[in-house]
Amino acid sequence: MDKFIVNGGNQISGKVDISGAKNAVLPLMTAALLVDGKTTINSVPDLRDTRTMIRLLKIIGAEVSFEANSMSVNASNINNLEAPYDLVKTMRASFYVLGPLLARFGEVRVSLPGGCSWGPRPVDFHLKGLEKLGAKISLESGYILAKAKHLYGNRICFDFPSVGATGNILMASVLAIGETCIENAAKEPEIVQLCEVLNDMGASISGIGTDKLIINGVDKLDSIDIDVIPDRIEAGTYLIAGALMGDITLNNCNPKHLEDFIDKLKLAGANISSTENSISINKIDSINPVDVTTEVYPGFPTDLQAQWMVFMSVANGRSSVIDTVYHDRFTHIPELNRLGADIRLNENKAEINGVKKLIGAQVMSTDIRASAALILGAIIAQGKTEISRVYHIDRGYDSIENKFKSLGVDIVRINE
Ligand code: EPU
């Protein structure tokens, strides 16, 4: 397992190119399964999760090629309607094959994902939604078996605007007979892109970007070329690095996808300027404590709360982070405290008492965003930090050590 060794304290400066969004490309790759033909996807981030999804698509029978951030998925010869446990347990987004395979082939077997490192993360909304469209769902030896000769449009109202369930129901309903209405739908930019891509393929979806999506089923979808939107979470992670340690500019990003987050950075004292596709930030000398509460889009993203906590751990006073999306997503706190942060957890509220400095230590990654937070912690810490289990970070950040190295961070990957 690889480790990162970081010698902290270097000022950083320079430019970073933001990669395509992990949480956009994964459902787009499964949307390609809806098409009897070849879909081309550009600006694909080279991630462990993208590679896992390629493995899954190949197991299902798709032909996939991936080179220089460009991917083609040919789903003309699908011959195995099953997502196996080994892959689904390592990447929950594998569940995204459920909707498209059911819609196109009338049957699919997908392993239940099981728990994740920060809680149960159920899939009941996906299953109830598909049942509403007429699917028969059963559980066999840890696998969900979904069958439907035809899917029929219906009204589906989610209890919570789940990103994954919205994506799965969208991909099922585009080929259903009649009209589907998804209420309390997710509005994340990644879902907006999925809707736009499906429409470009020939689907009929309206209400895009609102919490009510209307889908009129069509008979078939066509091959298209897609450009993946920039990764707003990767961008947010580098913006925090800049606010902590130096003057940096992010290229190929979309500031509109980060408005709430950028407002919070400004409250903390950041000097930020942006164009349509770039953002520049300067190091903050004295960080104001700022409380954040994670919300669904356009609120503060749960995928940036761990990184925000590192930022606040060296602020001038006390602040809090409340996660309303995942109540248990706090495995980074004990690791950040090992670096000298002073963070206490009370249910889903972390209280952070700003300290003067962090000090290097051995720490362990527990999930994608927790590991990003540990790298940020290591960059500001005095001395050496050793971060183990970096495969978590490789799941979601393209070339992270090269990008940080180019900014002047002393970071080395050790293969053991
Ligand atoms: N939920 C249910 N039942 C369901 C589905 C969701 O109760 O059937 C609950 C979840 O337990 C959670 C809330 O609804 O409390 C939101 O979950 P959601 O379904 O929106 O999350 P997801 O689709 O599983 C995606 C991202 C996550 C991101 C969340 C929230 C992908 C591949 N993953 O997960 O990204 O945190 O939306 O924005 O898009 C990450 O990138 O590190 C990551 C975890």
Coordinates of C-alpha atoms and ligand atoms in Angstrom, one line a residue:
M1 CA 0.0 0.0 0.0
D2 CA 1.3 3.4 -1.0
K3 CA 2.1 6.2 1.6
F4 CA 2.7 9.9 1.2
I5 CA 5.5 11.6 3.1
V6 CA 5.0 15.3 3.3
N7 CA 7.5 17.8 4.8
G8 CA 5.2 20.7 5.7
G9 CA 5.6 24.4 6.0
N10 CA 6.6 25.3 2.4
Q11 CA 4.8 28.3 0.9
I12 CA 3.1 27.4 -2.3
S13 CA 2.4 29.3 -5.5
G14 CA 1.5 28.6 -9.1
K15 CA -1.2 27.2 -11.3
V16 CA -3.3 24.0 -11.1
D17 CA -5.4 22.5 -13.9
I18 CA -8.6 21.1 -12.4
S19 CA -9.6 17.7 -13.8
G20 CA -13.0 16.4 -14.9
A21 CA -15.4 15.7 -12.1
K22 CA -15.3 12.2 -10.6
N23 CA -19.0 12.4 -9.5
A24 CA -20.0 13.5 -13.0
V25 CA -18.0 11.0 -15.0
L26 CA -19.1 7.8 -13.1
P27 CA -22.8 8.2 -13.9
L28 CA -22.0 9.3 -17.5
M29 CA -20.0 6.1 -18.0
T30 CA -23.1 4.1 -17.0
A31 CA -25.4 6.3 -19.2
A32 CA -23.3 5.0 -22.1
L33 CA -24.9 1.6 -21.4
L34 CA -28.2 3.0 -22.6
V35 CA -26.9 3.4 -26.1
D36 CA -26.6 0.6 -28.7
G37 CA -23.3 2.1 -30.0
K38 CA -20.2 4.1 -29.0
T39 CA -20.2 7.0 -26.6
T40 CA -17.1 9.2 -26.4
I41 CA -16.3 10.9 -23.1
N42 CA -13.5 13.6 -22.9
S43 CA -11.8 15.3 -19.9
V44 CA -12.1 12.0 -18.0
P45 CA -10.1 12.2 -14.8
D46 CA -7.6 9.3 -14.4
L47 CA -8.7 7.9 -11.0
R48 CA -8.9 4.6 -9.3
D49 CA -12.7 5.0 -9.4
T50 CA -12.7 5.6 -13.2
R51 CA -10.6 2.5 -13.6
T52 CA -13.0 0.5 -11.3
M53 CA -15.9 1.6 -13.4
I54 CA -14.0 0.6 -16.6
R55 CA -13.5 -2.9 -15.1
L56 CA -17.2 -3.1 -14.3
L57 CA -18.3 -2.0 -17.8
K58 CA -16.0 -4.5 -19.4
I59 CA -17.4 -7.3 -17.1
I60 CA -20.9 -6.4 -18.3
G61 CA -19.7 -6.7 -21.9
A62 CA -19.0 -3.1 -23.0
E63 CA -15.9 -2.4 -25.0
V64 CA -14.0 0.5 -23.3
S65 CA -10.8 2.3 -24.3
F66 CA -9.2 5.0 -22.2
E67 CA -6.2 7.1 -23.3
A68 CA -5.1 10.6 -22.6
N69 CA -8.2 11.5 -20.6
S70 CA -10.5 10.4 -23.5
M71 CA -12.7 7.4 -23.2
S72 CA -14.9 5.5 -25.5
V73 CA -17.6 3.1 -24.3
N74 CA -19.2 0.8 -26.9
A75 CA -22.3 -0.9 -25.4
S76 CA -23.4 -2.7 -28.5
N77 CA -22.6 -6.2 -27.2
I78 CA -23.7 -6.3 -23.5
N79 CA -23.8 -9.9 -22.4
N80 CA -23.6 -10.0 -18.6
L81 CA -26.2 -8.1 -16.7
E82 CA -24.5 -8.3 -13.3
A83 CA -22.4 -6.0 -11.1
P84 CA -20.3 -8.3 -8.8
Y85 CA -19.8 -7.8 -5.1
D86 CA -16.0 -7.3 -5.4
L87 CA -16.4 -4.2 -7.4
V88 CA -19.6 -2.7 -5.8
K89 CA -18.0 -3.0 -2.3
T90 CA -15.0 -1.0 -3.4
M91 CA -17.0 1.7 -5.2
R92 CA -20.7 2.4 -4.4
A93 CA -21.1 4.3 -7.6
S94 CA -21.2 0.9 -9.3
F95 CA -24.8 0.9 -8.3
Y96 CA -25.4 3.4 -11.2
V97 CA -25.5 0.4 -13.6
L98 CA -28.9 -0.6 -12.1
G99 CA -31.1 2.0 -13.8
P100 CA -29.6 1.9 -17.4
L101 CA -29.3 -1.9 -17.6
L102 CA -32.8 -2.4 -16.3
A103 CA -34.2 0.1 -18.7
R104 CA -32.4 -1.3 -21.8
F105 CA -32.4 -5.0 -21.1
G106 CA -35.3 -5.6 -18.7
E107 CA -33.2 -7.3 -16.1
V108 CA -30.1 -6.7 -13.9
R109 CA -28.4 -8.1 -10.8
V110 CA -26.3 -5.7 -8.7
S111 CA -24.6 -6.5 -5.5
L112 CA -25.9 -4.5 -2.5
P113 CA -23.0 -2.1 -1.6
G114 CA -23.0 -2.8 2.1
G115 CA -21.9 -0.2 4.6
C116 CA -19.1 2.4 4.1
S117 CA -16.5 3.7 6.5
W118 CA -18.8 6.5 7.8
G119 CA -22.2 4.8 8.1
P120 CA -24.8 2.6 6.4
R121 CA -25.5 4.7 3.3
P122 CA -28.7 2.9 2.2
V123 CA -30.1 2.5 -1.4
D124 CA -33.8 2.3 -0.5
F125 CA -34.7 5.4 -2.6
H126 CA -33.2 3.8 -5.7
L127 CA -35.2 0.6 -5.2
K128 CA -38.5 2.2 -4.2
G129 CA -38.2 4.5 -7.3
L130 CA -37.6 1.6 -9.6
E131 CA -40.6 -0.2 -8.1
K132 CA -42.7 2.8 -8.8
L133 CA -41.6 2.5 -12.5
G134 CA -42.9 -1.1 -12.4
A135 CA -39.8 -3.1 -11.6
K136 CA -40.0 -6.3 -9.6
I137 CA -37.2 -6.1 -7.0
S138 CA -35.9 -9.1 -5.0
L139 CA -32.9 -9.8 -2.9
E140 CA -30.9 -13.0 -3.6
S141 CA -27.7 -13.8 -1.7
G142 CA -26.7 -10.2 -1.2
Y143 CA -27.7 -9.2 -4.7
I144 CA -30.5 -7.0 -5.9
L145 CA -32.4 -8.6 -8.7
A146 CA -34.5 -6.1 -10.7
K147 CA -36.8 -7.2 -13.6
A148 CA -39.3 -5.3 -15.8
K149 CA -40.3 -6.2 -19.3
H150 CA -41.2 -2.5 -19.7
L151 CA -40.8 0.4 -17.3
Y152 CA -43.8 2.8 -17.0
G153 CA -43.6 6.5 -16.1
N154 CA -44.8 7.4 -12.6
R155 CA -44.5 10.1 -10.0
I156 CA -41.6 9.6 -7.6
C157 CA -41.0 11.8 -4.6
F158 CA -37.7 11.3 -2.7
D159 CA -37.7 11.8 1.1
F160 CA -34.2 13.4 0.5
P161 CA -32.7 14.8 -2.7
S162 CA -30.3 11.9 -3.2
V163 CA -27.7 12.4 -6.0
G164 CA -27.4 8.6 -6.7
A165 CA -31.1 7.8 -6.6
T166 CA -31.9 10.8 -8.9
G167 CA -29.3 9.6 -11.3
N168 CA -30.5 6.0 -11.3
I169 CA -34.1 6.9 -11.8
L170 CA -33.3 9.4 -14.5
M171 CA -31.4 6.7 -16.4
A172 CA -34.2 4.2 -16.0
S173 CA -37.0 6.6 -16.9
V174 CA -35.6 8.0 -20.1
L175 CA -36.5 4.7 -21.8
A176 CA -39.8 4.1 -19.8
I177 CA -43.2 4.3 -21.4
G178 CA -44.9 7.6 -20.6
E179 CA -44.1 10.4 -18.3
T180 CA -42.1 10.3 -15.0
C181 CA -42.0 13.1 -12.5
I182 CA -39.1 13.1 -10.0
E183 CA -39.9 15.4 -7.1
N184 CA -37.3 16.5 -4.5
A185 CA -34.7 15.6 -7.1
A186 CA -31.0 16.4 -6.6
K187 CA -29.8 19.6 -8.3
E188 CA -26.0 19.0 -8.1
P189 CA -24.1 20.2 -11.2
E190 CA -23.2 16.5 -11.8
I191 CA -26.9 15.7 -12.1
V192 CA -27.5 18.7 -14.3
Q193 CA -24.8 17.4 -16.6
L194 CA -26.3 13.9 -16.6
C195 CA -29.7 15.4 -17.6
E196 CA -28.1 17.5 -20.4
V197 CA -26.1 14.5 -21.7
L198 CA -29.2 12.3 -21.7
N199 CA -31.1 15.0 -23.6
D200 CA -28.2 15.2 -26.1
M201 CA -28.6 11.5 -26.6
G202 CA -32.2 12.0 -27.5
A203 CA -34.0 11.8 -24.1
S204 CA -36.7 14.3 -23.1
I205 CA -36.0 15.8 -19.7
S206 CA -37.3 19.1 -18.5
G207 CA -37.0 21.1 -15.2
I208 CA -33.2 20.5 -15.3
G209 CA -31.5 22.1 -12.4
T210 CA -34.7 22.3 -10.4
D211 CA -36.0 19.9 -7.8
K212 CA -38.8 18.7 -10.2
L213 CA -37.7 16.7 -13.2
I214 CA -40.2 15.7 -15.9
I215 CA -39.0 12.8 -18.1
N216 CA -40.9 11.7 -21.2
G217 CA -39.7 8.2 -22.2
V218 CA -38.3 7.7 -25.7
D219 CA -37.7 4.4 -27.6
K220 CA -33.9 4.7 -27.9
L221 CA -30.9 6.9 -27.3
D222 CA -28.1 7.8 -29.7
S223 CA -24.3 8.0 -29.6
I224 CA -22.7 11.3 -28.6
D225 CA -19.5 13.0 -27.5
I226 CA -19.4 14.4 -24.0
D227 CA -17.0 16.8 -22.1
V228 CA -17.0 16.2 -18.4
I229 CA -17.5 19.2 -16.2
P230 CA -14.6 20.3 -14.0
D231 CA -14.4 18.8 -10.5
R232 CA -15.8 21.4 -8.0
I233 CA -14.6 19.3 -5.0
E234 CA -11.0 19.1 -6.3
A235 CA -11.1 22.8 -7.0
G236 CA -12.4 23.5 -3.5
T237 CA -9.6 21.4 -2.0
Y238 CA -6.9 23.4 -3.8
L239 CA -8.6 26.7 -2.9
I240 CA -8.2 25.7 0.8
A241 CA -4.6 24.9 0.1
G242 CA -4.1 28.3 -1.3
A243 CA -5.9 30.1 1.5
L244 CA -3.6 28.3 3.9
M245 CA -0.2 28.4 2.2
G246 CA 0.1 30.6 -0.9
D247 CA -1.1 32.4 -4.0
I248 CA -2.5 30.1 -6.5
T249 CA -4.7 30.1 -9.6
L250 CA -7.0 27.2 -10.7
N251 CA -7.6 26.8 -14.4
N252 CA -10.4 24.8 -16.0
C253 CA -12.8 25.2 -13.1
N254 CA -16.3 26.6 -12.8
P255 CA -16.7 29.2 -10.0
K256 CA -20.5 29.1 -10.4
H257 CA -20.5 25.6 -9.0
L258 CA -18.7 26.8 -5.8
E259 CA -20.6 30.0 -5.0
D260 CA -21.5 29.2 -1.4
F261 CA -18.1 27.7 -0.7
I262 CA -16.3 30.8 -2.1
D263 CA -18.6 33.1 0.0
K264 CA -17.4 31.1 3.1
L265 CA -13.7 31.5 2.0
K266 CA -14.3 35.2 1.7
L267 CA -15.8 35.4 5.2
A268 CA -12.6 33.6 6.4
G269 CA -10.6 36.5 5.0
A270 CA -9.7 35.2 1.5
N271 CA -9.0 37.5 -1.4
I272 CA -10.5 35.7 -4.4
S273 CA -10.9 36.7 -8.0
S274 CA -12.4 34.7 -10.8
T275 CA -13.2 34.6 -14.5
E276 CA -15.7 32.3 -16.2
N277 CA -13.2 29.3 -15.8
S278 CA -10.5 30.2 -13.4
I279 CA -10.2 31.2 -9.8
S280 CA -7.2 32.9 -8.0
I281 CA -6.7 33.0 -4.2
N282 CA -4.1 34.5 -1.9
K283 CA -2.9 33.1 1.4
I284 CA -4.8 34.5 4.4
D285 CA -2.5 35.8 7.1
S286 CA -5.1 35.6 9.9
I287 CA -8.0 33.2 9.3
N288 CA -11.4 34.3 10.7
P289 CA -13.3 31.4 12.2
V290 CA -16.4 30.6 10.0
D291 CA -19.1 28.1 10.9
V292 CA -20.4 25.9 8.1
T293 CA -23.4 23.5 7.7
T294 CA -23.3 21.1 4.8
E295 CA -26.4 21.1 2.6
V296 CA -27.4 19.7 -0.7
Y297 CA -26.4 21.9 -3.7
P298 CA -26.2 24.9 -3.8
G299 CA -25.3 24.7 -0.1
F300 CA -21.9 24.0 1.3
P301 CA -20.9 20.5 0.0
T302 CA -20.4 17.6 2.4
D303 CA -17.5 16.6 0.2
L304 CA -15.6 19.7 1.4
Q305 CA -16.3 19.6 5.1
A306 CA -13.2 17.5 6.1
Q307 CA -10.9 19.9 4.2
W308 CA -12.7 22.9 5.7
M309 CA -12.1 21.5 9.2
V310 CA -8.3 21.6 8.6
F311 CA -8.6 25.2 7.5
M312 CA -10.5 26.1 10.6
S313 CA -8.2 24.1 12.8
V314 CA -5.6 27.0 12.4
A315 CA -8.2 29.8 12.5
N316 CA -8.2 32.6 15.0
G317 CA -10.9 31.3 17.3
R318 CA -13.7 28.7 17.6
S319 CA -15.9 27.5 14.8
S320 CA -18.2 24.6 14.0
V321 CA -18.9 22.2 11.1
I322 CA -22.3 20.5 11.0
D323 CA -22.9 17.8 8.4
T324 CA -26.6 17.4 7.6
V325 CA -26.1 15.1 4.6
Y326 CA -24.0 12.4 6.3
H327 CA -24.3 12.4 10.1
D328 CA -21.4 10.1 10.7
R329 CA -18.8 11.4 8.2
F330 CA -16.1 12.4 10.7
T331 CA -13.4 9.7 10.6
H332 CA -10.9 12.4 9.8
I333 CA -11.2 14.1 13.2
P334 CA -9.1 11.7 15.3
E335 CA -6.4 11.8 12.6
L336 CA -6.4 15.7 12.4
N337 CA -6.2 15.7 16.2
R338 CA -3.0 13.6 15.9
L339 CA -1.6 16.5 13.9
G340 CA -2.4 18.8 16.9
A341 CA -5.8 20.1 15.8
D342 CA -8.3 20.6 18.6
I343 CA -11.6 19.2 17.3
R344 CA -14.4 17.7 19.3
L345 CA -17.4 15.9 17.9
N346 CA -20.9 16.1 19.3
E347 CA -23.3 14.0 17.2
N348 CA -23.1 15.6 13.7
K349 CA -21.4 18.8 14.9
A350 CA -17.7 19.2 15.1
E351 CA -16.4 22.0 17.3
I352 CA -13.0 23.4 16.3
N353 CA -10.8 25.4 18.5
G354 CA -8.2 27.1 16.3
V355 CA -4.6 26.3 17.3
K356 CA -1.4 28.3 16.4
K357 CA 0.1 25.4 14.4
L358 CA -0.1 21.7 13.4
I359 CA 2.8 19.4 13.9
G360 CA 3.7 16.4 11.6
A361 CA 2.7 12.9 12.7
Q362 CA 1.8 9.5 11.3
V363 CA -1.8 9.5 10.2
M364 CA -4.2 7.2 8.2
S365 CA -6.5 7.9 5.4
T366 CA -10.0 6.6 5.9
D367 CA -11.9 7.9 2.8
I368 CA -11.4 10.1 -0.2
R369 CA -12.1 13.5 1.3
A370 CA -10.6 12.6 4.7
S371 CA -7.3 11.8 3.0
A372 CA -7.5 15.1 1.1
A373 CA -7.9 16.8 4.5
L374 CA -4.8 15.0 5.8
I375 CA -2.7 16.2 2.9
L376 CA -3.8 19.8 3.6
G377 CA -3.0 19.2 7.3
A378 CA 0.4 17.8 6.4
I379 CA 1.1 20.8 4.1
I380 CA 0.7 23.3 6.9
A381 CA 2.2 21.1 9.7
Q382 CA 5.7 21.7 10.9
G383 CA 7.9 18.7 10.1
K384 CA 7.2 15.4 8.6
T385 CA 3.8 13.7 8.2
E386 CA 3.4 10.2 6.9
I387 CA -0.1 9.4 5.4
S388 CA -0.9 5.8 5.0
R389 CA -3.6 4.1 2.9
V390 CA -3.4 6.7 0.1
Y391 CA -5.4 4.4 -2.2
H392 CA -8.4 6.3 -0.8
I393 CA -7.1 9.6 -2.3
D394 CA -6.3 7.9 -5.6
R395 CA -10.0 7.1 -5.9
G396 CA -10.9 10.7 -6.3
Y397 CA -8.0 13.0 -7.0
D398 CA -6.1 12.9 -10.4
S399 CA -2.3 13.2 -10.0
I400 CA -2.6 14.8 -6.6
E401 CA 1.1 14.6 -5.6
N402 CA 2.2 16.0 -9.0
K403 CA -0.2 18.9 -8.8
F404 CA 0.9 19.7 -5.2
K405 CA 4.6 19.2 -6.2
S406 CA 4.2 21.7 -9.0
L407 CA 2.9 24.2 -6.4
G408 CA 6.1 23.7 -4.3
V409 CA 4.8 21.2 -1.8
D410 CA 7.5 18.6 -0.6
I411 CA 5.4 15.4 -1.1
V412 CA 6.7 12.0 -2.0
R413 CA 4.8 8.7 -2.7
I414 CA 6.4 5.6 -1.2
N415 CA 5.4 2.2 -2.6
E416 CA 5.6 -0.5 0.0
Ligands
EPU1 N1 -29.9 8.2 1.2 C1 -30.8 7.3 1.7 N2 -31.3 6.3 0.8 C2 -30.9 6.2 -0.5 C3 -29.9 7.1 -1.0 C4 -29.4 8.1 -0.1 O1 -31.2 7.4 2.8 O2 -31.4 5.3 -1.2 C5 -29.3 9.2 2.1 C6 -27.8 9.0 2.3 O3 -27.7 8.1 3.4 C7 -27.4 10.4 2.7 C8 -28.2 11.2 1.7 O4 -29.3 10.5 1.4 O5 -27.6 10.7 4.0 C9 -27.5 11.7 0.5 O6 -26.9 10.6 -0.2 P1 -26.8 10.6 -1.8 O7 -27.6 9.5 -2.3 O8 -27.1 12.0 -2.3 O9 -25.3 10.3 -2.0 P2 -24.6 9.4 -3.1 O10 -25.3 9.5 -4.4 O11 -24.4 8.0 -2.5 C10 -23.0 11.2 -4.0 C11 -21.5 11.4 -4.2 C12 -20.9 11.5 -2.8 C13 -21.5 12.8 -2.2 C14 -23.0 12.7 -2.1 C15 -23.6 13.9 -1.5 C16 -21.1 10.1 -6.2 C17 -20.5 8.9 -6.8 N3 -21.0 10.2 -4.9 O12 -23.2 10.1 -3.2 O13 -19.5 11.8 -3.1 O14 -20.9 12.9 -0.9 O15 -23.5 12.4 -3.4 O16 -23.4 15.0 -2.3 O17 -21.6 11.0 -6.8 C18 -17.2 11.7 -2.6 O18 -17.0 12.1 -3.8 O19 -16.2 11.6 -1.8 C19 -18.5 11.3 -2.2 C20 -18.8 10.5 -1.2

